[in-house]
JSON list of C-alpha atoms in Angstrom, two decimals:
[
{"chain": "A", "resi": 3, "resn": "UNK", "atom": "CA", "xyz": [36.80, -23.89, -8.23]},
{"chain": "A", "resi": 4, "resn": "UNK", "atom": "CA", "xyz": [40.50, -23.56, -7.39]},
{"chain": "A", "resi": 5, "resn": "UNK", "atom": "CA", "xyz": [43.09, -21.36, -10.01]},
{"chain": "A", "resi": 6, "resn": "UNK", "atom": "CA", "xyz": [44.12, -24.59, -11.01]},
{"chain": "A", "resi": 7, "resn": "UNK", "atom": "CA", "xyz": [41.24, -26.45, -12.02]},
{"chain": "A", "resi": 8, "resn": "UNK", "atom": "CA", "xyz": [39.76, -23.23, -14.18]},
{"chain": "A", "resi": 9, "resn": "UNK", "atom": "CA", "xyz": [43.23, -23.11, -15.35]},
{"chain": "A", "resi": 10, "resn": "UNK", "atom": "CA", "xyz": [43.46, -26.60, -16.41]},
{"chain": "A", "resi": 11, "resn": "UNK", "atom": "CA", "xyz": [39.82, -26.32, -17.43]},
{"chain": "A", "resi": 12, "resn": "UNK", "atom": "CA", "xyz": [40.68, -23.43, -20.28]},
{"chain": "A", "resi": 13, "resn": "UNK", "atom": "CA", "xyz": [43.32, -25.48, -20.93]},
{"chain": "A", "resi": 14, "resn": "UNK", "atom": "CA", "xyz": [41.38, -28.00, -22.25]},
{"chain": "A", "resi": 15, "resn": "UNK", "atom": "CA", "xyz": [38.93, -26.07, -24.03]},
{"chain": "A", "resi": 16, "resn": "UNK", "atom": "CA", "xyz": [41.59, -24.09, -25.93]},
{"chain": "A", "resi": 17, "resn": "UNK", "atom": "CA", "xyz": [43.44, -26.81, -27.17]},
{"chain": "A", "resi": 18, "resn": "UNK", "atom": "CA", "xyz": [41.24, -28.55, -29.42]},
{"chain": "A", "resi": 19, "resn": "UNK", "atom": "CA", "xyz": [40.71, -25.75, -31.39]},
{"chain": "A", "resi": 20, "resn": "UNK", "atom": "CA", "xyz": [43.64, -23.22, -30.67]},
{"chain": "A", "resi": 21, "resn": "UNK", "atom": "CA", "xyz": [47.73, -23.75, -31.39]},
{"chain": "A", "resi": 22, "resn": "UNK", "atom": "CA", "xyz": [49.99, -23.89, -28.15]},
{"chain": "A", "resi": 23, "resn": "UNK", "atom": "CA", "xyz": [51.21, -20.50, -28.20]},
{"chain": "A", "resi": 24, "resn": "UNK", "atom": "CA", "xyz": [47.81, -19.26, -28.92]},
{"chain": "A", "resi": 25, "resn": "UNK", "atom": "CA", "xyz": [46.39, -21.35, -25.77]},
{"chain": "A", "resi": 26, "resn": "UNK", "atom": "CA", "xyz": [49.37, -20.77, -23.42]},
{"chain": "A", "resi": 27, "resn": "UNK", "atom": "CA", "xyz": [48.99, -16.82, -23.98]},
{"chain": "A", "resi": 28, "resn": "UNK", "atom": "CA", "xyz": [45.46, -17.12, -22.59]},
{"chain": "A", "resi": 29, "resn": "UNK", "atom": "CA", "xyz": [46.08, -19.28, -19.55]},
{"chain": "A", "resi": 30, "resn": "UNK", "atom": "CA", "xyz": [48.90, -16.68, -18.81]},
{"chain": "A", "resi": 31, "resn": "UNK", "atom": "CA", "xyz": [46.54, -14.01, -19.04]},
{"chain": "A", "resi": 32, "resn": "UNK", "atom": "CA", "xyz": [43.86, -15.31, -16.73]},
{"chain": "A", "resi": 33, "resn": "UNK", "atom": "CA", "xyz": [47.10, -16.33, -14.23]},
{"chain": "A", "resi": 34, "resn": "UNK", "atom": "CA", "xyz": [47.49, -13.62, -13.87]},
{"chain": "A", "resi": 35, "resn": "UNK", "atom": "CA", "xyz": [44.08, -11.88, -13.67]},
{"chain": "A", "resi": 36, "resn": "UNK", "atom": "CA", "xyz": [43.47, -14.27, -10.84]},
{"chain": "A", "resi": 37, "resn": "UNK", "atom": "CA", "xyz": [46.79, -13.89, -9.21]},
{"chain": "A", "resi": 38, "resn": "UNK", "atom": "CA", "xyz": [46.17, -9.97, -9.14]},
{"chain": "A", "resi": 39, "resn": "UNK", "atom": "CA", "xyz": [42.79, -10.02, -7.81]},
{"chain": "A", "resi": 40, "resn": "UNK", "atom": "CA", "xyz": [44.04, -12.28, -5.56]},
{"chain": "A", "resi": 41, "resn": "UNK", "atom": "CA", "xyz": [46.48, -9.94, -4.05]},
{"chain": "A", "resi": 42, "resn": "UNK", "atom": "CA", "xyz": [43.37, -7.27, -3.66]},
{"chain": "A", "resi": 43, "resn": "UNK", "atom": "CA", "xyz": [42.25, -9.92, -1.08]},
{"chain": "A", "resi": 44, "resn": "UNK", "atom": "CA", "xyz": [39.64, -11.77, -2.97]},
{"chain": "A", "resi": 45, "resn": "UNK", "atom": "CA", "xyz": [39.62, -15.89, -3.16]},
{"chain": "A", "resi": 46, "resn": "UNK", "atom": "CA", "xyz": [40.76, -18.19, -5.71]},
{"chain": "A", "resi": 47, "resn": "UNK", "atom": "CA", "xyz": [36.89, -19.41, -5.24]},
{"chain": "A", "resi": 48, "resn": "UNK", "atom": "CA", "xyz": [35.44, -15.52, -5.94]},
{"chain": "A", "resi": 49, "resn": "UNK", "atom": "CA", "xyz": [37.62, -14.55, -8.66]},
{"chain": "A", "resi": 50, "resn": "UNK", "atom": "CA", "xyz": [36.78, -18.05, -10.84]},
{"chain": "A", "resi": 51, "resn": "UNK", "atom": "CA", "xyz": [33.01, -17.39, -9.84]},
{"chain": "A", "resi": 52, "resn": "UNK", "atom": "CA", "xyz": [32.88, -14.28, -11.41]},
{"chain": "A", "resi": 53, "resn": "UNK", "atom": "CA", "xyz": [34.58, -15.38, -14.25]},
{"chain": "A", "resi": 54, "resn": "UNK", "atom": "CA", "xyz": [32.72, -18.10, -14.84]},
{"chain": "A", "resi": 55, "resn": "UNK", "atom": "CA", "xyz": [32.48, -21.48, -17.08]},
{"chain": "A", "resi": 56, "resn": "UNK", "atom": "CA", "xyz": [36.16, -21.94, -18.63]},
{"chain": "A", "resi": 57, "resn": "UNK", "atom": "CA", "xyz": [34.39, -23.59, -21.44]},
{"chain": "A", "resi": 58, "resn": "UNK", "atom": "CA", "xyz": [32.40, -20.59, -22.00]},
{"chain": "A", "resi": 59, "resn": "UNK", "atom": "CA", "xyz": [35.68, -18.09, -22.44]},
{"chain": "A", "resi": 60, "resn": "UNK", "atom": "CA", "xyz": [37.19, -20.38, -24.27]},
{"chain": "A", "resi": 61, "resn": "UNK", "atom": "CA", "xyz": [34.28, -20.41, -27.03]},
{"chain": "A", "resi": 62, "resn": "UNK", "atom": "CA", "xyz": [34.81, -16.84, -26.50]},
{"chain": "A", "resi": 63, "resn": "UNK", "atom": "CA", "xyz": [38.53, -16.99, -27.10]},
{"chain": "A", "resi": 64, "resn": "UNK", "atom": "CA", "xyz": [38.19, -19.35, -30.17]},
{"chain": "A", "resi": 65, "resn": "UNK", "atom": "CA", "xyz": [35.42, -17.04, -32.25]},
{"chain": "A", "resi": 66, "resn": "UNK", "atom": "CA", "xyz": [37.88, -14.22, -31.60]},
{"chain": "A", "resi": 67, "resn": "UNK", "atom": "CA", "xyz": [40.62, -15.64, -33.56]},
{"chain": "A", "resi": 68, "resn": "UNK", "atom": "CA", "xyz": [38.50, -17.01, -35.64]},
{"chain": "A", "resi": 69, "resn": "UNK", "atom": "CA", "xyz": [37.20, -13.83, -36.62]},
{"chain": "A", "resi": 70, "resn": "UNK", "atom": "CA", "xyz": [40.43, -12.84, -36.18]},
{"chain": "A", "resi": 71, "resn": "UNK", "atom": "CA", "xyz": [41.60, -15.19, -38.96]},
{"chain": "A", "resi": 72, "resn": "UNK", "atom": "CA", "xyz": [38.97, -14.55, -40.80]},
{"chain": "A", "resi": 73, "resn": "UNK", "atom": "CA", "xyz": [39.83, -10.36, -41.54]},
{"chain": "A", "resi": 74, "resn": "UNK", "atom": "CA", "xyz": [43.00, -11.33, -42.76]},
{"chain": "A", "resi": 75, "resn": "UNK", "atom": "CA", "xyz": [41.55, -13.62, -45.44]},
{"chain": "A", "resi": 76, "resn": "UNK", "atom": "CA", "xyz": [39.87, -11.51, -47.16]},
{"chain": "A", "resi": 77, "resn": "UNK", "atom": "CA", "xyz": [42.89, -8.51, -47.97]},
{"chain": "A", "resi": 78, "resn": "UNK", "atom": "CA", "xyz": [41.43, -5.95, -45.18]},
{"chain": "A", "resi": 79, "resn": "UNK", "atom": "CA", "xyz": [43.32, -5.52, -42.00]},
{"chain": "A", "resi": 80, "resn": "UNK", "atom": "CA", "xyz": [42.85, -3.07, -39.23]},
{"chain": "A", "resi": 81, "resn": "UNK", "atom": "CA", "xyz": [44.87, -2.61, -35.60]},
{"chain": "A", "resi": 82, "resn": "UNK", "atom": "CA", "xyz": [43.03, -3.07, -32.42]},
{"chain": "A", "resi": 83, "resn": "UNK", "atom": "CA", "xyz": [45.22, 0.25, -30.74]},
{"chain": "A", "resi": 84, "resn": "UNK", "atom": "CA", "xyz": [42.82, 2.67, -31.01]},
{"chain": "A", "resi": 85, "resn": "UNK", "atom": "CA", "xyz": [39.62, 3.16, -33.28]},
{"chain": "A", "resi": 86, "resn": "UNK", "atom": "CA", "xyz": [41.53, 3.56, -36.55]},
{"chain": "A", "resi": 87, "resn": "UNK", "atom": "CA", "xyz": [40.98, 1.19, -39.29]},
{"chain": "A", "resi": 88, "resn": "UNK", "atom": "CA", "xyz": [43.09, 1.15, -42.74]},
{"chain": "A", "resi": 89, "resn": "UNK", "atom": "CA", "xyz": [41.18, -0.78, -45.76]},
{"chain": "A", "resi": 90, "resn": "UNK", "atom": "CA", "xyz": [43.74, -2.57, -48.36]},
{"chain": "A", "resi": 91, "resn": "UNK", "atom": "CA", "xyz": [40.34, -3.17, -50.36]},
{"chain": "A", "resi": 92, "resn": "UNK", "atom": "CA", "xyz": [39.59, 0.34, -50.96]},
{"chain": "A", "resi": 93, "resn": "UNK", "atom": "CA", "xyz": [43.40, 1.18, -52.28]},
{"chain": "A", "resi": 94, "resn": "UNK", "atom": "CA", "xyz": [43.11, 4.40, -50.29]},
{"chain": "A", "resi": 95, "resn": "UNK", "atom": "CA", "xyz": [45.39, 3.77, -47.42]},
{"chain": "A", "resi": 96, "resn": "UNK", "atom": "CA", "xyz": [43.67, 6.03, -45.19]},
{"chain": "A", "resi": 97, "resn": "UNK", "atom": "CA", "xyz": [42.90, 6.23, -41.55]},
{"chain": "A", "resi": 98, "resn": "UNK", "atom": "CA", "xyz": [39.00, 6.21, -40.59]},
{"chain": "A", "resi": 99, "resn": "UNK", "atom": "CA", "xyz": [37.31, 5.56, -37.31]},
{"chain": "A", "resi": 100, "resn": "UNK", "atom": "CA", "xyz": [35.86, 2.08, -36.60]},
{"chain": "A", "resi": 101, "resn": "UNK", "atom": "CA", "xyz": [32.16, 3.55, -37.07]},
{"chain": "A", "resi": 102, "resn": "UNK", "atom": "CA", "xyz": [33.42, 4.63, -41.10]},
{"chain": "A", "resi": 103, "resn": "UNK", "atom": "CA", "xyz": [34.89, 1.12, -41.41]},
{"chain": "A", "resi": 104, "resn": "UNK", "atom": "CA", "xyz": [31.45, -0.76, -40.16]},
{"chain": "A", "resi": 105, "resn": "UNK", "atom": "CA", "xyz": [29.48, 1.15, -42.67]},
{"chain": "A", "resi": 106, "resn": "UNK", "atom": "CA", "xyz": [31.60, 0.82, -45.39]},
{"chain": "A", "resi": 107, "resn": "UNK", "atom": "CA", "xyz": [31.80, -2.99, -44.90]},
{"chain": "A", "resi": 108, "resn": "UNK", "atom": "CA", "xyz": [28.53, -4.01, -43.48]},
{"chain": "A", "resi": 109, "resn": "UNK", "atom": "CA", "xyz": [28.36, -7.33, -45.22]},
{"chain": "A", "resi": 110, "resn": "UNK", "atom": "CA", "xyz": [31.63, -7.91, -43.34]},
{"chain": "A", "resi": 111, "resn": "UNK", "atom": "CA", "xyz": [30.08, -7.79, -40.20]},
{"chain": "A", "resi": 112, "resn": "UNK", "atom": "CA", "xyz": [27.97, -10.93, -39.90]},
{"chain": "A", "resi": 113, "resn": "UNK", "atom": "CA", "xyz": [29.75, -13.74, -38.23]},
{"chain": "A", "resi": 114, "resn": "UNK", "atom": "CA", "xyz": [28.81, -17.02, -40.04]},
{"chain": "A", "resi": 115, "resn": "UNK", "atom": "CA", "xyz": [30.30, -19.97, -37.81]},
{"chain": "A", "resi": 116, "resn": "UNK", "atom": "CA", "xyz": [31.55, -22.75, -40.35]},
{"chain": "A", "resi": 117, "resn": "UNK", "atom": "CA", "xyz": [31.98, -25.79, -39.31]},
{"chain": "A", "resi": 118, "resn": "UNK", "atom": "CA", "xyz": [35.46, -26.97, -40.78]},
{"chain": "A", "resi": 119, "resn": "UNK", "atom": "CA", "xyz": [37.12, -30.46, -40.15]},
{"chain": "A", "resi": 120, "resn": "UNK", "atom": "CA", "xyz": [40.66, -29.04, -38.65]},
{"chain": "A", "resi": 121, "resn": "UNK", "atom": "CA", "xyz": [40.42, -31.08, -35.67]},
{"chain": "A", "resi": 122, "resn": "UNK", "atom": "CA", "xyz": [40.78, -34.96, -35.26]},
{"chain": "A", "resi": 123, "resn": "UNK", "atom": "CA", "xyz": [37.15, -35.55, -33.88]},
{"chain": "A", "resi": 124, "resn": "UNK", "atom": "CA", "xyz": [35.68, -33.12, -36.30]},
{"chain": "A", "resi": 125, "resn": "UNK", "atom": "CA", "xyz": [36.58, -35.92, -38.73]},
{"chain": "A", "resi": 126, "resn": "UNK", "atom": "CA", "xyz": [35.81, -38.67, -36.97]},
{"chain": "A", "resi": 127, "resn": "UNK", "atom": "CA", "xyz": [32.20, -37.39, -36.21]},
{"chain": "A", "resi": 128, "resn": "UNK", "atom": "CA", "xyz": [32.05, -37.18, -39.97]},
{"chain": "A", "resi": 129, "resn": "UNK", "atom": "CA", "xyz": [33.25, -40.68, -40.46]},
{"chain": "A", "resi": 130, "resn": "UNK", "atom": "CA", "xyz": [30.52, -41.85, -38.04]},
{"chain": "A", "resi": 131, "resn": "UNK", "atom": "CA", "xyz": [27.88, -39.57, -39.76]},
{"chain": "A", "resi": 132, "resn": "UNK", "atom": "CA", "xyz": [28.68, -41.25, -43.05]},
{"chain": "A", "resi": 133, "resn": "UNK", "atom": "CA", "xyz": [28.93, -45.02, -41.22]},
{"chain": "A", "resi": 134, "resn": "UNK", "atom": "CA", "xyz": [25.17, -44.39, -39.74]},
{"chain": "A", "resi": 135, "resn": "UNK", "atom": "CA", "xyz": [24.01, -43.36, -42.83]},
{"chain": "A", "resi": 136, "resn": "UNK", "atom": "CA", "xyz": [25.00, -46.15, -44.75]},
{"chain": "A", "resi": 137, "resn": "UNK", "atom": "CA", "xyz": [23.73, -48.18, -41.65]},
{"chain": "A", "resi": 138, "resn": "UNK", "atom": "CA", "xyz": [20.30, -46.90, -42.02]},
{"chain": "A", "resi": 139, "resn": "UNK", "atom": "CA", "xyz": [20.05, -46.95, -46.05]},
{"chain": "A", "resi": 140, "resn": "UNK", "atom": "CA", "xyz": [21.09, -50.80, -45.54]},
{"chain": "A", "resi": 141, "resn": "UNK", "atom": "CA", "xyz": [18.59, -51.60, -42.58]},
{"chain": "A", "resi": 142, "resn": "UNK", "atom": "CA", "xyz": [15.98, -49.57, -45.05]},
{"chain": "A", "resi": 143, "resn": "UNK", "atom": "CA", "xyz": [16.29, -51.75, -47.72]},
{"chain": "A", "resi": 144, "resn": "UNK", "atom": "CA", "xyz": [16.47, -54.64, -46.17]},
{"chain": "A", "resi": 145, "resn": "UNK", "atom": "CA", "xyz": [13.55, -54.05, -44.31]},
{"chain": "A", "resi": 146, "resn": "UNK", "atom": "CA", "xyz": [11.43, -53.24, -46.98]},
{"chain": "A", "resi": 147, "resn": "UNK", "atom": "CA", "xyz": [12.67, -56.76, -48.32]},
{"chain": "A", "resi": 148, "resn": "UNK", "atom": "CA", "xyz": [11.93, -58.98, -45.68]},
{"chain": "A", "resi": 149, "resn": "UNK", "atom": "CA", "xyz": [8.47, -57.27, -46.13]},
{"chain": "A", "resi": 150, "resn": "UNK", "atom": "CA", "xyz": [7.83, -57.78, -49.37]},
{"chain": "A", "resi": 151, "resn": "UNK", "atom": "CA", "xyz": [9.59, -61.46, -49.68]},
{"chain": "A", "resi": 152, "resn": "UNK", "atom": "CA", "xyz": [6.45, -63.55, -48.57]},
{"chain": "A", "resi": 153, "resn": "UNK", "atom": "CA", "xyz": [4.77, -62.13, -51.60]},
{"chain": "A", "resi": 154, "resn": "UNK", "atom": "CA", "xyz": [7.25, -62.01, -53.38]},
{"chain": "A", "resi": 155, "resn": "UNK", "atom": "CA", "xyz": [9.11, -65.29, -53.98]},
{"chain": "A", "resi": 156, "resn": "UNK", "atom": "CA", "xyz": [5.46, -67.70, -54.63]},
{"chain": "A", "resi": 157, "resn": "UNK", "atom": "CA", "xyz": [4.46, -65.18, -56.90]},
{"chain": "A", "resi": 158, "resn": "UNK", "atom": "CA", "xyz": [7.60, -65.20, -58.63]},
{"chain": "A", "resi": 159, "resn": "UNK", "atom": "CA", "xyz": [7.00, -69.47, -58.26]},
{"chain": "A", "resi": 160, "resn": "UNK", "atom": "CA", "xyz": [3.66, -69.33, -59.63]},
{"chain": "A", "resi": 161, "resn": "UNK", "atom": "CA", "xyz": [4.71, -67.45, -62.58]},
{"chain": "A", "resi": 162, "resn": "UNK", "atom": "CA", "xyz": [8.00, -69.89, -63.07]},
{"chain": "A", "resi": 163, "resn": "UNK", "atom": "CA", "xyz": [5.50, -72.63, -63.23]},
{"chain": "A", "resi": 164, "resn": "UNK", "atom": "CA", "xyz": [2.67, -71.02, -65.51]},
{"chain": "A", "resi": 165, "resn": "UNK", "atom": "CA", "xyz": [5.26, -69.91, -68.32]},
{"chain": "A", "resi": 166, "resn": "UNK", "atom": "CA", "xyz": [6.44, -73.10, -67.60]},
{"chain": "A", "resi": 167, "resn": "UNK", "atom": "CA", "xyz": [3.34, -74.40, -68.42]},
{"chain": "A", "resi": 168, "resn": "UNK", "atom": "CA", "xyz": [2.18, -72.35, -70.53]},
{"chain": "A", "resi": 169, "resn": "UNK", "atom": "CA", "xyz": [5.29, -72.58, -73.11]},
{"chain": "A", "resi": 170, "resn": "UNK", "atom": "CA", "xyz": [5.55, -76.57, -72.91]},
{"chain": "A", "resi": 171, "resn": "UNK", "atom": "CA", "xyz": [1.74, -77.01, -73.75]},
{"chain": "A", "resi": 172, "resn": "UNK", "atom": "CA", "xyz": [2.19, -74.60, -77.02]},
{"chain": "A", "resi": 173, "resn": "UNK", "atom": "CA", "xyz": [4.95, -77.10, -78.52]},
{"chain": "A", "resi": 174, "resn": "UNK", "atom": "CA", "xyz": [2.54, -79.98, -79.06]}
]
């Protein structure tokens, strides 16, 4: 694969689920990753190898700021220079290592992937979900109606006639 096409390819993968500026920071990045190992006398072909699927990054890319997103939600922040953390939550505004911050706030630590609907065919796959379930309650029902409707209907005629019957014959 050719700079271009993984390029193009993280391209694509970013940008369903990133912002432009988020997206154009990465592809500049691995530009220039490839460009440099490049220049050390490696191929376009060797460097991409070793990096790998673009797709794959860019999953890796996307639960990064997602997680990313997802610290500053809930009040605590920290800075990536270095190992020292700084907790809003604990209101004591000190500097601890990143080993002090992970037991502190274990239950922090699991990454639960949500699924959210921020992207057009997040929504339209729900649309469709909701469209084939409708289907299939209606094809359900109607099934079990077409089964049932040659019993049905003559005993509903038989009984038509016997009240019918049976209430004219108690006048007289």
């Amino acid at each position: 694969m050719t700079k271009m096409e993984f390029l193009e390819g993280l391209r694509k993968a970013l940008g369903n689920d990133l912002d432009r500026a988020t997206v154009q920071e990465n592809v500049n990045y691995y530009d220039g990753y490839i460009s440099d190992e490049v220049s050390k006398g490696k191929t376009e072909e060797e460097v991409t190898a070793e990096l790998g699927d673009p797709w794959v990054i860019a999953q890796t890319v996307i639960d990064a700021e997602e997680a990313k997103r997802g610290m500053s939600k809930d009040g605590s922040a920290y800075t990536s220079s270095g190992s020292v953390y700084s907790d809003s939550v604990y209101g004591d505004g000190g500097d601890y290592t990143k080993e002090d911050y992970a037991s502190q706030n274990q239950e922090y630590q699991t990454h639960v992937h949500a699924f959210g609907f921020d992207t057009w065919w997040k929504k339209l796959l729900l649309v469709l979900g909701i469209i084939g379930i409708i289907v299939l309650v209606v094809s359900i029902v109607g099934g079990i109606i077409s089964l049932l409707a040659p019993i049905l209907i003559p005993l509903v005629i038989i009984m038509l006639i016997i009240r019918l019957i049976g209430g004219s014959g108690r006048r007289w």
